[in-house]
C-alpha positions as a LaTeX table, in Angstrom:
\begin{tabular}{lrrr}
\hline
Residue & $x$ (\AA) & $y$ (\AA) & $z$ (\AA) \\
\hline
Lys1 & $-44.93$ & $-71.41$ & 47.00 \\
Gln2 & $-44.02$ & $-69.46$ & 49.64 \\
Trp3 & $-40.14$ & $-70.65$ & 49.56 \\
Tyr4 & $-38.79$ & $-67.45$ & 48.77 \\
Gln5 & $-40.23$ & $-65.98$ & 52.16 \\
Arg6 & $-38.51$ & $-68.21$ & 54.52 \\
Arg7 & $-35.24$ & $-68.79$ & 55.57 \\
Val8 & $-33.64$ & $-72.05$ & 55.47 \\
Pro9 & $-31.67$ & $-72.89$ & 58.73 \\
Ile10 & $-28.64$ & $-75.38$ & 57.66 \\
Thr11 & $-29.02$ & $-78.64$ & 59.27 \\
Ala12 & $-28.21$ & $-82.41$ & 59.28 \\
Gly13 & $-24.69$ & $-80.87$ & 59.64 \\
Gly14 & $-23.32$ & $-83.61$ & 62.22 \\
Lys15 & $-24.16$ & $-86.28$ & 60.03 \\
Leu16 & $-21.68$ & $-85.84$ & 57.44 \\
Lys17 & $-18.37$ & $-86.13$ & 58.72 \\
Gln18 & $-17.07$ & $-87.56$ & 55.52 \\
Leu19 & $-18.40$ & $-84.42$ & 53.69 \\
Glu20 & $-15.83$ & $-82.68$ & 51.68 \\
Tyr21 & $-18.10$ & $-80.29$ & 49.09 \\
Leu22 & $-21.15$ & $-78.66$ & 49.90 \\
Asn23 & $-23.01$ & $-76.25$ & 47.54 \\
Leu24 & $-25.75$ & $-74.26$ & 49.10 \\
Ala25 & $-25.71$ & $-71.68$ & 46.38 \\
Leu26 & $-28.91$ & $-69.83$ & 45.09 \\
Asn27 & $-30.76$ & $-70.52$ & 48.31 \\
Asn28 & $-32.25$ & $-68.65$ & 51.28 \\
Val29 & $-29.77$ & $-69.61$ & 53.58 \\
Ala30 & $-29.89$ & $-65.92$ & 56.65 \\
Lys31 & $-26.67$ & $-67.96$ & 58.88 \\
Val32 & $-23.88$ & $-69.84$ & 59.06 \\
Glu33 & $-24.50$ & $-72.81$ & 61.32 \\
Asn34 & $-24.31$ & $-76.45$ & 62.46 \\
Leu35 & $-21.26$ & $-77.51$ & 60.20 \\
Glu36 & $-18.78$ & $-77.72$ & 63.41 \\
Lys37 & $-18.83$ & $-81.64$ & 62.76 \\
Cys38 & $-18.12$ & $-81.31$ & 58.71 \\
Glu39 & $-14.48$ & $-82.63$ & 60.11 \\
Asn40 & $-13.47$ & $-82.92$ & 56.46 \\
Leu41 & $-15.45$ & $-80.04$ & 55.16 \\
Lys42 & $-12.64$ & $-78.64$ & 52.41 \\
Lys43 & $-14.85$ & $-76.44$ & 49.86 \\
Leu44 & $-18.03$ & $-74.44$ & 51.05 \\
Asp45 & $-20.57$ & $-72.70$ & 48.34 \\
Leu46 & $-22.85$ & $-69.74$ & 49.83 \\
Thr47 & $-23.15$ & $-67.80$ & 46.63 \\
Val48 & $-26.13$ & $-65.60$ & 46.82 \\
Asn49 & $-28.03$ & $-66.10$ & 49.82 \\
Phe50 & $-29.22$ & $-64.03$ & 52.43 \\
Ile51 & $-26.19$ & $-63.78$ & 55.08 \\
Ala52 & $-25.84$ & $-60.82$ & 56.59 \\
Glu53 & $-24.60$ & $-61.50$ & 59.95 \\
Leu54 & $-21.12$ & $-62.05$ & 59.24 \\
Thr55 & $-20.14$ & $-63.24$ & 62.42 \\
Ser56 & $-22.00$ & $-66.52$ & 62.11 \\
Ile57 & $-18.55$ & $-67.55$ & 60.20 \\
Glu58 & $-16.61$ & $-67.76$ & 63.71 \\
Ser59 & $-19.04$ & $-71.17$ & 63.78 \\
Leu60 & $-16.31$ & $-72.94$ & 61.00 \\
Gln61 & $-13.03$ & $-72.20$ & 62.80 \\
Ser62 & $-13.25$ & $-75.79$ & 64.43 \\
Asn63 & $-13.83$ & $-76.83$ & 60.46 \\
Glu64 & $-9.44$ & $-77.36$ & 59.60 \\
Phe65 & $-9.60$ & $-78.87$ & 55.99 \\
Leu66 & $-11.65$ & $-75.92$ & 55.13 \\
Gln67 & $-9.28$ & $-74.13$ & 51.77 \\
Glu68 & $-12.05$ & $-72.65$ & 49.58 \\
Met69 & $-15.22$ & $-70.25$ & 50.23 \\
Tyr70 & $-18.22$ & $-68.64$ & 48.20 \\
Met71 & $-20.07$ & $-65.95$ & 49.71 \\
Thr72 & $-20.88$ & $-63.57$ & 46.75 \\
Gly73 & $-24.22$ & $-62.44$ & 46.13 \\
Asn74 & $-24.77$ & $-62.09$ & 49.79 \\
Pro75 & $-25.13$ & $-58.87$ & 51.65 \\
Cys76 & $-22.64$ & $-59.16$ & 54.12 \\
Ala77 & $-20.08$ & $-59.34$ & 50.97 \\
Lys78 & $-20.82$ & $-55.95$ & 50.65 \\
Phe79 & $-19.94$ & $-54.72$ & 53.94 \\
Asp80 & $-16.81$ & $-52.50$ & 53.90 \\
Asn81 & $-13.57$ & $-54.74$ & 54.97 \\
Tyr82 & $-15.63$ & $-58.07$ & 54.53 \\
Arg83 & $-12.68$ & $-59.85$ & 52.55 \\
Glu84 & $-10.37$ & $-59.18$ & 55.12 \\
Tyr85 & $-12.57$ & $-60.22$ & 58.47 \\
Val86 & $-12.84$ & $-63.30$ & 56.85 \\
Ile87 & $-9.40$ & $-63.93$ & 56.00 \\
Ala88 & $-8.37$ & $-62.96$ & 59.48 \\
Thr89 & $-11.54$ & $-64.99$ & 61.40 \\
Leu90 & $-10.60$ & $-68.05$ & 59.58 \\
Pro91 & $-6.70$ & $-68.24$ & 58.71 \\
Gln92 & $-7.19$ & $-72.31$ & 57.49 \\
Val93 & $-8.92$ & $-70.65$ & 54.30 \\
Glu94 & $-6.76$ & $-70.35$ & 50.96 \\
Arg95 & $-9.01$ & $-68.89$ & 48.96 \\
Leu96 & $-12.20$ & $-66.83$ & 48.98 \\
Asp97 & $-14.51$ & $-66.15$ & 46.06 \\
Gly98 & $-12.24$ & $-67.72$ & 43.34 \\
Ile99 & $-9.24$ & $-64.80$ & 44.20 \\
Glu100 & $-6.40$ & $-66.60$ & 45.84 \\
Val101 & $-5.00$ & $-65.30$ & 49.83 \\
Thr102 & $-1.47$ & $-64.21$ & 50.16 \\
Asn103 & 0.51 & $-64.43$ & 53.02 \\
Thr104 & 0.94 & $-60.44$ & 53.01 \\
Glu105 & $-2.82$ & $-60.25$ & 52.88 \\
Arg106 & $-3.48$ & $-62.61$ & 55.72 \\
Leu107 & $-1.30$ & $-60.74$ & 58.41 \\
Glu108 & $-2.09$ & $-57.36$ & 57.39 \\
Ala109 & $-6.08$ & $-58.63$ & 58.06 \\
Met110 & $-5.16$ & $-60.18$ & 61.46 \\
Gln111 & $-3.19$ & $-57.22$ & 62.87 \\
Ser112 & $-6.38$ & $-55.21$ & 62.61 \\
Leu113 & $-9.05$ & $-57.90$ & 63.52 \\
Lys114 & $-10.49$ & $-56.49$ & 66.66 \\
Ser115 & $-11.17$ & $-53.21$ & 64.56 \\
Ile116 & $-12.72$ & $-54.88$ & 61.72 \\
Arg117 & $-14.45$ & $-56.70$ & 63.93 \\
Glu118 & $-16.28$ & $-53.45$ & 66.14 \\
Ser119 & $-16.96$ & $-52.18$ & 62.25 \\
Ile120 & $-18.86$ & $-55.15$ & 60.64 \\
Val121 & $-20.60$ & $-55.61$ & 63.64 \\
Trp122 & $-22.60$ & $-51.97$ & 63.70 \\
Gln123 & $-22.81$ & $-52.36$ & 59.73 \\
Gln124 & $-24.76$ & $-55.83$ & 60.76 \\
Lys125 & $-27.10$ & $-53.68$ & 63.25 \\
Asp126 & $-27.56$ & $-51.32$ & 60.62 \\
Tyr127 & $-28.51$ & $-53.60$ & 57.90 \\
Phe128 & $-30.95$ & $-55.23$ & 60.57 \\
Ile129 & $-32.80$ & $-51.81$ & 61.46 \\
Lys130 & $-32.82$ & $-50.83$ & 57.88 \\
Gln131 & $-34.40$ & $-54.10$ & 56.90 \\
Gln132 & $-37.03$ & $-53.96$ & 59.70 \\
Lys133 & $-38.10$ & $-50.66$ & 58.64 \\
Thr134 & $-38.85$ & $-51.50$ & 54.98 \\
Lys135 & $-41.03$ & $-54.44$ & 56.24 \\
Glu136 & $-43.69$ & $-52.04$ & 58.43 \\
Gly137 & $-43.30$ & $-49.53$ & 56.08 \\
Ala138 & $-41.83$ & $-46.58$ & 57.47 \\
Gly139 & $-39.80$ & $-45.90$ & 54.66 \\
Gly140 & $-35.28$ & $-46.02$ & 54.73 \\
Arg141 & $-33.42$ & $-47.83$ & 52.37 \\
Trp142 & $-30.60$ & $-50.67$ & 52.06 \\
Tyr143 & $-27.09$ & $-49.76$ & 54.04 \\
Thr144 & $-26.29$ & $-50.28$ & 50.00 \\
Asp145 & $-27.85$ & $-47.08$ & 48.32 \\
Ile146 & $-26.16$ & $-44.79$ & 50.82 \\
Gly147 & $-25.41$ & $-41.58$ & 48.92 \\
Ala148 & $-27.95$ & $-42.70$ & 45.90 \\
Glu149 & $-30.87$ & $-40.94$ & 44.45 \\
Ala150 & $-34.75$ & $-41.84$ & 46.41 \\
Pro151 & $-36.58$ & $-43.95$ & 43.68 \\
Glu152 & $-39.14$ & $-42.14$ & 41.85 \\
Thr153 & $-42.34$ & $-42.56$ & 42.25 \\
Ala154 & $-44.70$ & $-45.20$ & 39.69 \\
Thr155 & $-45.71$ & $-43.53$ & 36.77 \\
Ile156 & $-49.92$ & $-44.02$ & 35.83 \\
Glu157 & $-48.55$ & $-46.08$ & 32.96 \\
Glu158 & $-47.23$ & $-48.20$ & 35.67 \\
Leu159 & $-49.98$ & $-48.92$ & 38.02 \\
Lys160 & $-52.45$ & $-49.63$ & 34.81 \\
Pro161 & $-52.81$ & $-53.63$ & 34.79 \\
Asp162 & $-51.88$ & $-55.23$ & 31.90 \\
Ser163 & $-55.21$ & $-55.99$ & 30.62 \\
Glu164 & $-55.64$ & $-52.05$ & 29.60 \\
Leu165 & $-51.95$ & $-51.61$ & 28.24 \\
Thr166 & $-51.11$ & $-51.82$ & 24.19 \\
Pro167 & $-48.93$ & $-54.42$ & 23.16 \\
Glu168 & $-46.10$ & $-51.98$ & 23.10 \\
Glu169 & $-46.44$ & $-50.62$ & 26.23 \\
Ile170 & $-46.21$ & $-54.27$ & 28.42 \\
Lys171 & $-43.06$ & $-55.07$ & 25.99 \\
Gln172 & $-41.64$ & $-51.71$ & 27.56 \\
Lys173 & $-42.94$ & $-52.59$ & 30.89 \\
Asn174 & $-41.40$ & $-55.77$ & 31.03 \\
Asp175 & $-37.70$ & $-54.39$ & 29.61 \\
Ala176 & $-37.68$ & $-51.70$ & 32.10 \\
Phe177 & $-38.25$ & $-54.49$ & 35.08 \\
Trp178 & $-35.28$ & $-56.90$ & 33.87 \\
Lys179 & $-33.40$ & $-54.24$ & 33.08 \\
Ser180 & $-33.32$ & $-51.98$ & 36.34 \\
Pro181 & $-30.44$ & $-52.77$ & 39.05 \\
Ala182 & $-32.00$ & $-54.51$ & 42.17 \\
Glu183 & $-30.90$ & $-55.64$ & 45.50 \\
Asn184 & $-30.80$ & $-59.61$ & 46.36 \\
Thr185 & $-33.26$ & $-59.34$ & 48.91 \\
Pro186 & $-36.53$ & $-61.61$ & 49.54 \\
Glu187 & $-38.86$ & $-59.42$ & 47.80 \\
Thr188 & $-36.82$ & $-59.09$ & 45.29 \\
Arg189 & $-36.50$ & $-62.86$ & 44.73 \\
Lys190 & $-40.65$ & $-62.52$ & 44.99 \\
Ala191 & $-41.08$ & $-59.70$ & 42.40 \\
Ile192 & $-39.18$ & $-62.09$ & 39.76 \\
His193 & $-41.02$ & $-64.85$ & 40.50 \\
Lys194 & $-44.62$ & $-63.38$ & 39.98 \\
Lys195 & $-42.91$ & $-61.89$ & 36.78 \\
Leu196 & $-41.38$ & $-65.42$ & 35.39 \\
Glu197 & $-45.02$ & $-66.58$ & 36.16 \\
Glu198 & $-47.12$ & $-64.01$ & 34.52 \\
Glu199 & $-44.84$ & $-64.24$ & 31.41 \\
Lys200 & $-45.54$ & $-67.36$ & 31.66 \\
Ala201 & $-49.06$ & $-67.33$ & 31.72 \\
Ala202 & $-49.70$ & $-65.18$ & 28.60 \\
Val203 & $-47.54$ & $-67.47$ & 26.88 \\
Glu204 & $-49.56$ & $-70.13$ & 27.38 \\
Glu205 & $-52.44$ & $-67.79$ & 26.18 \\
Gln206 & $-51.13$ & $-67.12$ & 22.94 \\
Arg207 & $-50.58$ & $-70.70$ & 22.76 \\
Lys208 & $-54.53$ & $-71.60$ & 23.07 \\
Gly209 & $-55.36$ & $-68.79$ & 20.49 \\
Ile210 & $-56.24$ & $-66.69$ & 23.66 \\
Arg211 & $-56.12$ & $-63.32$ & 23.04 \\
Thr212 & $-54.54$ & $-61.13$ & 26.14 \\
Asn213 & $-55.85$ & $-58.39$ & 24.81 \\
Lys214 & $-59.31$ & $-58.29$ & 23.07 \\
Val215 & $-59.79$ & $-57.27$ & 19.96 \\
Pro216 & $-62.83$ & $-56.94$ & 17.53 \\
Lys217 & $-62.71$ & $-60.34$ & 15.40 \\
Arg218 & $-62.61$ & $-58.98$ & 11.84 \\
Glu219 & $-65.66$ & $-60.01$ & 9.57 \\
Thr220 & $-65.00$ & $-61.71$ & 6.29 \\
Val221 & $-65.66$ & $-59.34$ & 3.32 \\
Leu222 & $-66.43$ & $-60.70$ & 0.15 \\
Glu223 & $-68.24$ & $-58.26$ & $-1.61$ \\
Arg224 & $-68.02$ & $-54.52$ & $-1.37$ \\
Glu225 & $-69.62$ & $-52.24$ & $-3.40$ \\
Gly226 & $-71.12$ & $-54.42$ & $-6.11$ \\
Lys227 & $-67.82$ & $-55.90$ & $-6.44$ \\
Arg228 & $-66.30$ & $-59.02$ & $-5.82$ \\
Leu229 & $-63.10$ & $-58.70$ & $-3.53$ \\
Asn230 & $-59.86$ & $-61.41$ & $-4.05$ \\
Leu231 & $-59.65$ & $-63.30$ & $-0.37$ \\
Asn232 & $-57.50$ & $-65.62$ & 1.53 \\
Gln233 & $-57.88$ & $-66.35$ & 4.49 \\
Ala234 & $-56.08$ & $-69.68$ & 5.12 \\
Lys235 & $-53.27$ & $-68.64$ & 3.10 \\
Trp236 & $-53.44$ & $-71.20$ & 0.62 \\
Pro237 & $-50.87$ & $-71.35$ & $-1.91$ \\
Phe238 & $-52.52$ & $-70.96$ & $-6.00$ \\
Lys239 & $-51.73$ & $-70.71$ & $-9.01$ \\
Leu240 & $-53.28$ & $-68.76$ & $-12.01$ \\
Asp241 & $-52.66$ & $-69.96$ & $-15.54$ \\
Asp242 & $-54.70$ & $-68.56$ & $-18.48$ \\
Ser243 & $-52.21$ & $-68.23$ & $-21.24$ \\
Thr244 & $-50.80$ & $-71.67$ & $-22.03$ \\
Asn245 & $-54.25$ & $-72.33$ & $-23.41$ \\
Glu246 & $-56.57$ & $-69.61$ & $-25.04$ \\
Asn247 & $-60.04$ & $-71.07$ & $-24.39$ \\
Ser248 & $-59.52$ & $-72.57$ & $-20.70$ \\
Val249 & $-58.44$ & $-71.50$ & $-17.19$ \\
Lys250 & $-56.45$ & $-73.75$ & $-14.89$ \\
Leu251 & $-56.97$ & $-72.85$ & $-11.48$ \\
Glu252 & $-54.79$ & $-75.29$ & $-8.70$ \\
Val253 & $-55.43$ & $-74.58$ & $-4.88$ \\
Ser254 & $-53.14$ & $-76.22$ & $-2.32$ \\
Ile255 & $-55.19$ & $-77.11$ & 0.07 \\
Pro256 & $-53.96$ & $-79.20$ & 3.07 \\
Lys257 & $-53.76$ & $-82.97$ & 1.89 \\
Tyr258 & $-55.07$ & $-83.83$ & 5.63 \\
Leu259 & $-58.53$ & $-81.80$ & 4.79 \\
Ser260 & $-61.29$ & $-84.09$ & 3.53 \\
Thr261 & $-62.62$ & $-83.30$ & 0.54 \\
His262 & $-66.06$ & $-83.82$ & 1.31 \\
Ser263 & $-65.37$ & $-80.59$ & 3.79 \\
Val264 & $-64.39$ & $-78.41$ & 0.69 \\
Asp265 & $-67.01$ & $-76.34$ & $-1.07$ \\
Val266 & $-66.52$ & $-75.23$ & $-4.20$ \\
Asp267 & $-68.96$ & $-72.48$ & $-6.04$ \\
Val268 & $-68.01$ & $-71.74$ & $-10.15$ \\
Gln269 & $-69.67$ & $-68.16$ & $-11.00$ \\
Pro270 & $-68.66$ & $-66.76$ & $-14.73$ \\
Thr271 & $-66.76$ & $-64.32$ & $-13.16$ \\
Tyr272 & $-64.91$ & $-65.79$ & $-9.65$ \\
Val273 & $-64.67$ & $-68.56$ & $-8.08$ \\
Lys274 & $-65.00$ & $-69.49$ & $-4.17$ \\
Ile275 & $-63.24$ & $-72.55$ & $-2.54$ \\
Val276 & $-64.48$ & $-72.60$ & 1.57 \\
Ala277 & $-63.07$ & $-75.32$ & 3.80 \\
Glu278 & $-63.43$ & $-75.15$ & 7.34 \\
Asn279 & $-64.95$ & $-71.76$ & 7.52 \\
Arg280 & $-62.47$ & $-70.67$ & 5.98 \\
His281 & $-62.75$ & $-68.34$ & 2.36 \\
Phe282 & $-60.72$ & $-67.94$ & $-0.60$ \\
Gln283 & $-62.15$ & $-66.05$ & $-3.33$ \\
Leu284 & $-60.27$ & $-65.28$ & $-6.70$ \\
Val285 & $-62.20$ & $-62.75$ & $-9.13$ \\
Leu286 & $-61.13$ & $-63.77$ & $-12.89$ \\
Asn287 & $-59.99$ & $-61.92$ & $-16.07$ \\
Asp288 & $-62.31$ & $-63.22$ & $-18.08$ \\
Glu289 & $-66.19$ & $-64.84$ & $-18.37$ \\
Ile290 & $-66.12$ & $-68.58$ & $-18.25$ \\
Cys291 & $-68.49$ & $-71.58$ & $-18.28$ \\
Pro292 & $-69.67$ & $-72.96$ & $-15.16$ \\
Asp293 & $-71.41$ & $-75.93$ & $-16.50$ \\
Lys294 & $-68.64$ & $-76.84$ & $-18.83$ \\
Ser295 & $-65.58$ & $-76.71$ & $-15.83$ \\
Ser296 & $-64.46$ & $-79.74$ & $-14.21$ \\
Cys297 & $-63.15$ & $-80.51$ & $-10.57$ \\
Gln298 & $-60.52$ & $-82.84$ & $-9.62$ \\
Arg299 & $-57.84$ & $-83.31$ & $-6.65$ \\
Ser300 & $-54.91$ & $-85.50$ & $-6.15$ \\
Gln301 & $-55.11$ & $-87.56$ & $-3.53$ \\
Met302 & $-51.67$ & $-87.70$ & $-2.79$ \\
Thr303 & $-50.99$ & $-84.18$ & $-2.61$ \\
Gly304 & $-54.39$ & $-82.66$ & $-2.16$ \\
Ile305 & $-53.99$ & $-80.34$ & $-4.67$ \\
Leu306 & $-57.13$ & $-78.99$ & $-6.15$ \\
Val307 & $-57.12$ & $-78.35$ & $-10.22$ \\
Leu308 & $-60.07$ & $-76.68$ & $-11.41$ \\
Thr309 & $-60.22$ & $-76.32$ & $-15.09$ \\
Met310 & $-62.62$ & $-73.45$ & $-16.86$ \\
Pro311 & $-63.52$ & $-73.06$ & $-20.42$ \\
Thr312 & $-63.65$ & $-69.42$ & $-21.29$ \\
Ala313 & $-66.93$ & $-68.46$ & $-22.81$ \\
Lys314 & $-65.96$ & $-66.72$ & $-25.60$ \\
Gln315 & $-63.28$ & $-69.24$ & $-27.50$ \\
Thr316 & $-60.91$ & $-68.77$ & $-30.14$ \\
Ile317 & $-60.03$ & $-70.88$ & $-33.11$ \\
Val318 & $-56.43$ & $-71.93$ & $-33.12$ \\
Pro319 & $-55.29$ & $-73.18$ & $-36.26$ \\
Glu320 & $-53.18$ & $-76.46$ & $-35.78$ \\
Lys321 & $-49.18$ & $-76.32$ & $-36.13$ \\
Val322 & $-48.51$ & $-78.45$ & $-39.54$ \\
Asn323 & $-45.05$ & $-79.68$ & $-38.80$ \\
Asn324 & $-44.15$ & $-81.14$ & $-42.25$ \\
Lys325 & $-40.55$ & $-81.60$ & $-41.05$ \\
Pro326 & $-39.98$ & $-85.28$ & $-40.52$ \\
Ser327 & $-39.38$ & $-86.09$ & $-37.20$ \\
Phe328 & $-36.36$ & $-88.33$ & $-35.73$ \\
Arg329 & $-38.56$ & $-91.54$ & $-35.62$ \\
Asp330 & $-39.58$ & $-91.07$ & $-38.84$ \\
Glu331 & $-35.59$ & $-90.87$ & $-40.32$ \\
Asn332 & $-35.33$ & $-93.91$ & $-38.19$ \\
Ser333 & $-37.66$ & $-96.39$ & $-39.01$ \\
Lys334 & $-36.01$ & $-96.35$ & $-42.94$ \\
Leu335 & $-33.50$ & $-97.41$ & $-42.11$ \\
Val336 & $-34.58$ & $-100.49$ & $-40.30$ \\
Lys337 & $-34.88$ & $-103.22$ & $-42.78$ \\
Lys338 & $-38.22$ & $-104.85$ & $-43.10$ \\
Lys339 & $-38.57$ & $-108.84$ & $-42.50$ \\
Pro340 & $-39.49$ & $-110.91$ & $-46.09$ \\
Ser341 & $-42.91$ & $-111.79$ & $-46.24$ \\
Lys342 & $-43.38$ & $-115.72$ & $-46.27$ \\
Thr343 & $-45.98$ & $-115.29$ & $-49.13$ \\
Thr344 & $-44.52$ & $-115.75$ & $-52.79$ \\
Gly345 & $-44.86$ & $-112.87$ & $-55.30$ \\
Tyr346 & $-44.62$ & $-112.65$ & $-59.10$ \\
Leu347 & $-43.39$ & $-109.72$ & $-61.27$ \\
Glu348 & $-46.18$ & $-107.68$ & $-62.39$ \\
Val349 & $-46.18$ & $-107.42$ & $-66.17$ \\
Asp350 & $-48.35$ & $-104.95$ & $-68.27$ \\
Pro351 & $-51.32$ & $-107.17$ & $-69.50$ \\
Ser352 & $-50.63$ & $-105.11$ & $-73.51$ \\
Lys353 & $-47.34$ & $-106.73$ & $-73.83$ \\
Lys354 & $-48.28$ & $-109.87$ & $-72.51$ \\
Ser355 & $-46.82$ & $-112.79$ & $-75.11$ \\
Asn356 & $-47.90$ & $-117.00$ & $-74.81$ \\
Leu357 & $-44.90$ & $-117.96$ & $-73.08$ \\
Asp358 & $-45.23$ & $-119.74$ & $-69.98$ \\
Phe359 & $-42.13$ & $-118.55$ & $-67.37$ \\
Ser360 & $-43.56$ & $-120.30$ & $-64.45$ \\
Asn361 & $-42.39$ & $-123.90$ & $-65.68$ \\
Ile362 & $-39.19$ & $-122.40$ & $-66.88$ \\
Val363 & $-37.47$ & $-124.26$ & $-64.20$ \\
Asn364 & $-38.02$ & $-128.48$ & $-64.24$ \\
Asp365 & $-38.69$ & $-129.20$ & $-60.20$ \\
Ser366 & $-38.76$ & $-132.98$ & $-61.46$ \\
Ser367 & $-35.49$ & $-133.28$ & $-59.09$ \\
Lys368 & $-37.44$ & $-131.83$ & $-56.20$ \\
Ser369 & $-39.34$ & $-135.49$ & $-56.44$ \\
Lys370 & $-36.67$ & $-137.58$ & $-56.54$ \\
Pro371 & $-34.96$ & $-139.18$ & $-53.00$ \\
Ile372 & $-31.81$ & $-138.10$ & $-52.44$ \\
Val373 & $-29.10$ & $-140.86$ & $-51.35$ \\
Ala374 & $-26.01$ & $-140.70$ & $-49.16$ \\
Lys375 & $-23.20$ & $-141.51$ & $-50.51$ \\
Arg376 & $-21.12$ & $-144.56$ & $-48.57$ \\
Thr377 & $-17.40$ & $-144.78$ & $-48.85$ \\
Val378 & $-15.79$ & $-148.81$ & $-47.94$ \\
Val379 & $-12.70$ & $-148.77$ & $-46.25$ \\
Lys380 & $-10.63$ & $-151.87$ & $-47.23$ \\
Glu381 & $-8.66$ & $-153.38$ & $-44.65$ \\
Lys382 & $-5.13$ & $-153.61$ & $-44.93$ \\
Val383 & $-3.37$ & $-156.96$ & $-46.00$ \\
Val384 & $-0.44$ & $-157.90$ & $-43.70$ \\
Ser385 & 2.57 & $-159.51$ & $-44.70$ \\
Ala386 & 3.40 & $-162.71$ & $-43.03$ \\
Asp387 & 6.62 & $-162.15$ & $-41.94$ \\
Phe388 & 5.36 & $-159.40$ & $-40.17$ \\
Val389 & 6.21 & $-159.71$ & $-36.56$ \\
Asp390 & 4.41 & $-158.15$ & $-33.53$ \\
Asp391 & 6.94 & $-156.59$ & $-30.78$ \\
Leu392 & 4.95 & $-154.95$ & $-28.00$ \\
Asp393 & 8.22 & $-153.13$ & $-27.20$ \\
Val394 & 7.62 & $-151.12$ & $-30.25$ \\
Pro395 & 4.83 & $-148.10$ & $-29.40$ \\
Pro396 & 1.86 & $-148.13$ & $-32.38$ \\
Leu397 & 2.19 & $-146.01$ & $-35.41$ \\
Phe398 & $-0.64$ & $-144.04$ & $-35.74$ \\
\hline
\end{tabular}
């Protein structure tokens, strides 16, 4: 990963004669070269590179179709008279760094091209000398820092490794690094790349559950000074109902449904309930004393909710509520007609008032034994007179 320490030359330009747009932004280009044979080149983007030798653009004078050029973010873009030198050296360029070139601006730049070029050459030499001193460790600042204050020395907190810093100090250190202005140099890119790698490694460690700052693990405290404490390590949602039924307490704990029931351990005591699953404890202290031997435990197969029903030790006799008001169903049942029974019913008579009369044979049923004969009507045929003539043209009468 030493890509940020090398300067990349522009090669293979002679094989791209039909190339019209070349984008080399965000690279390590240090010099404009080998683009003379790109005959149809119209747009060239060299944004954010390390081009300090501005006179190297003179090699683009043979590219007659070059109309648009971008060099923002390069060291040469901060030279005095940088724009005037480029538009005077390359008269075919119509747009530089996104700004149109006017004829007046070009004429003024071409009139003083000789003096501008001498100034550019001097600034280039000054840049390379200061860059060499910086690499050798002899001090010196970039040409862009002329008149600026010298950088402050690092504090003791900044020199400490991240392992010895608190999370707040690490955050302040990172914010100061990203907010501080920096030059576009190979060293700056190297520092940025190193910082990004450190932040990426820290995020991966947090995802794996590894803490960057070693903090002693918190112990599970279930009892203190002889008193049981409430504890919910897994942060399971739960619901305690002790008001609906005065003689029992109902506890619902939402355990994850993917958790096997065999790995859940439930311990019901007279004053508290403890549930252990995957080395995570849930303990709840009860307000009333309960009967552990009469308690029941059930778990839903759909939702995984664990339901504990625990009768209280002190049972209270609750009178049943009597509802004298007829229900809606009873009122409607009176309106329903009962089906008649198939059996013969007799009218009950007081035996003391019974006489010798037999009312069972008051009706003569002798007619039931006689067969019913259907009456048949005989249709007599109509007598036809002797002088009747059947005319076929006359329709029949019905």
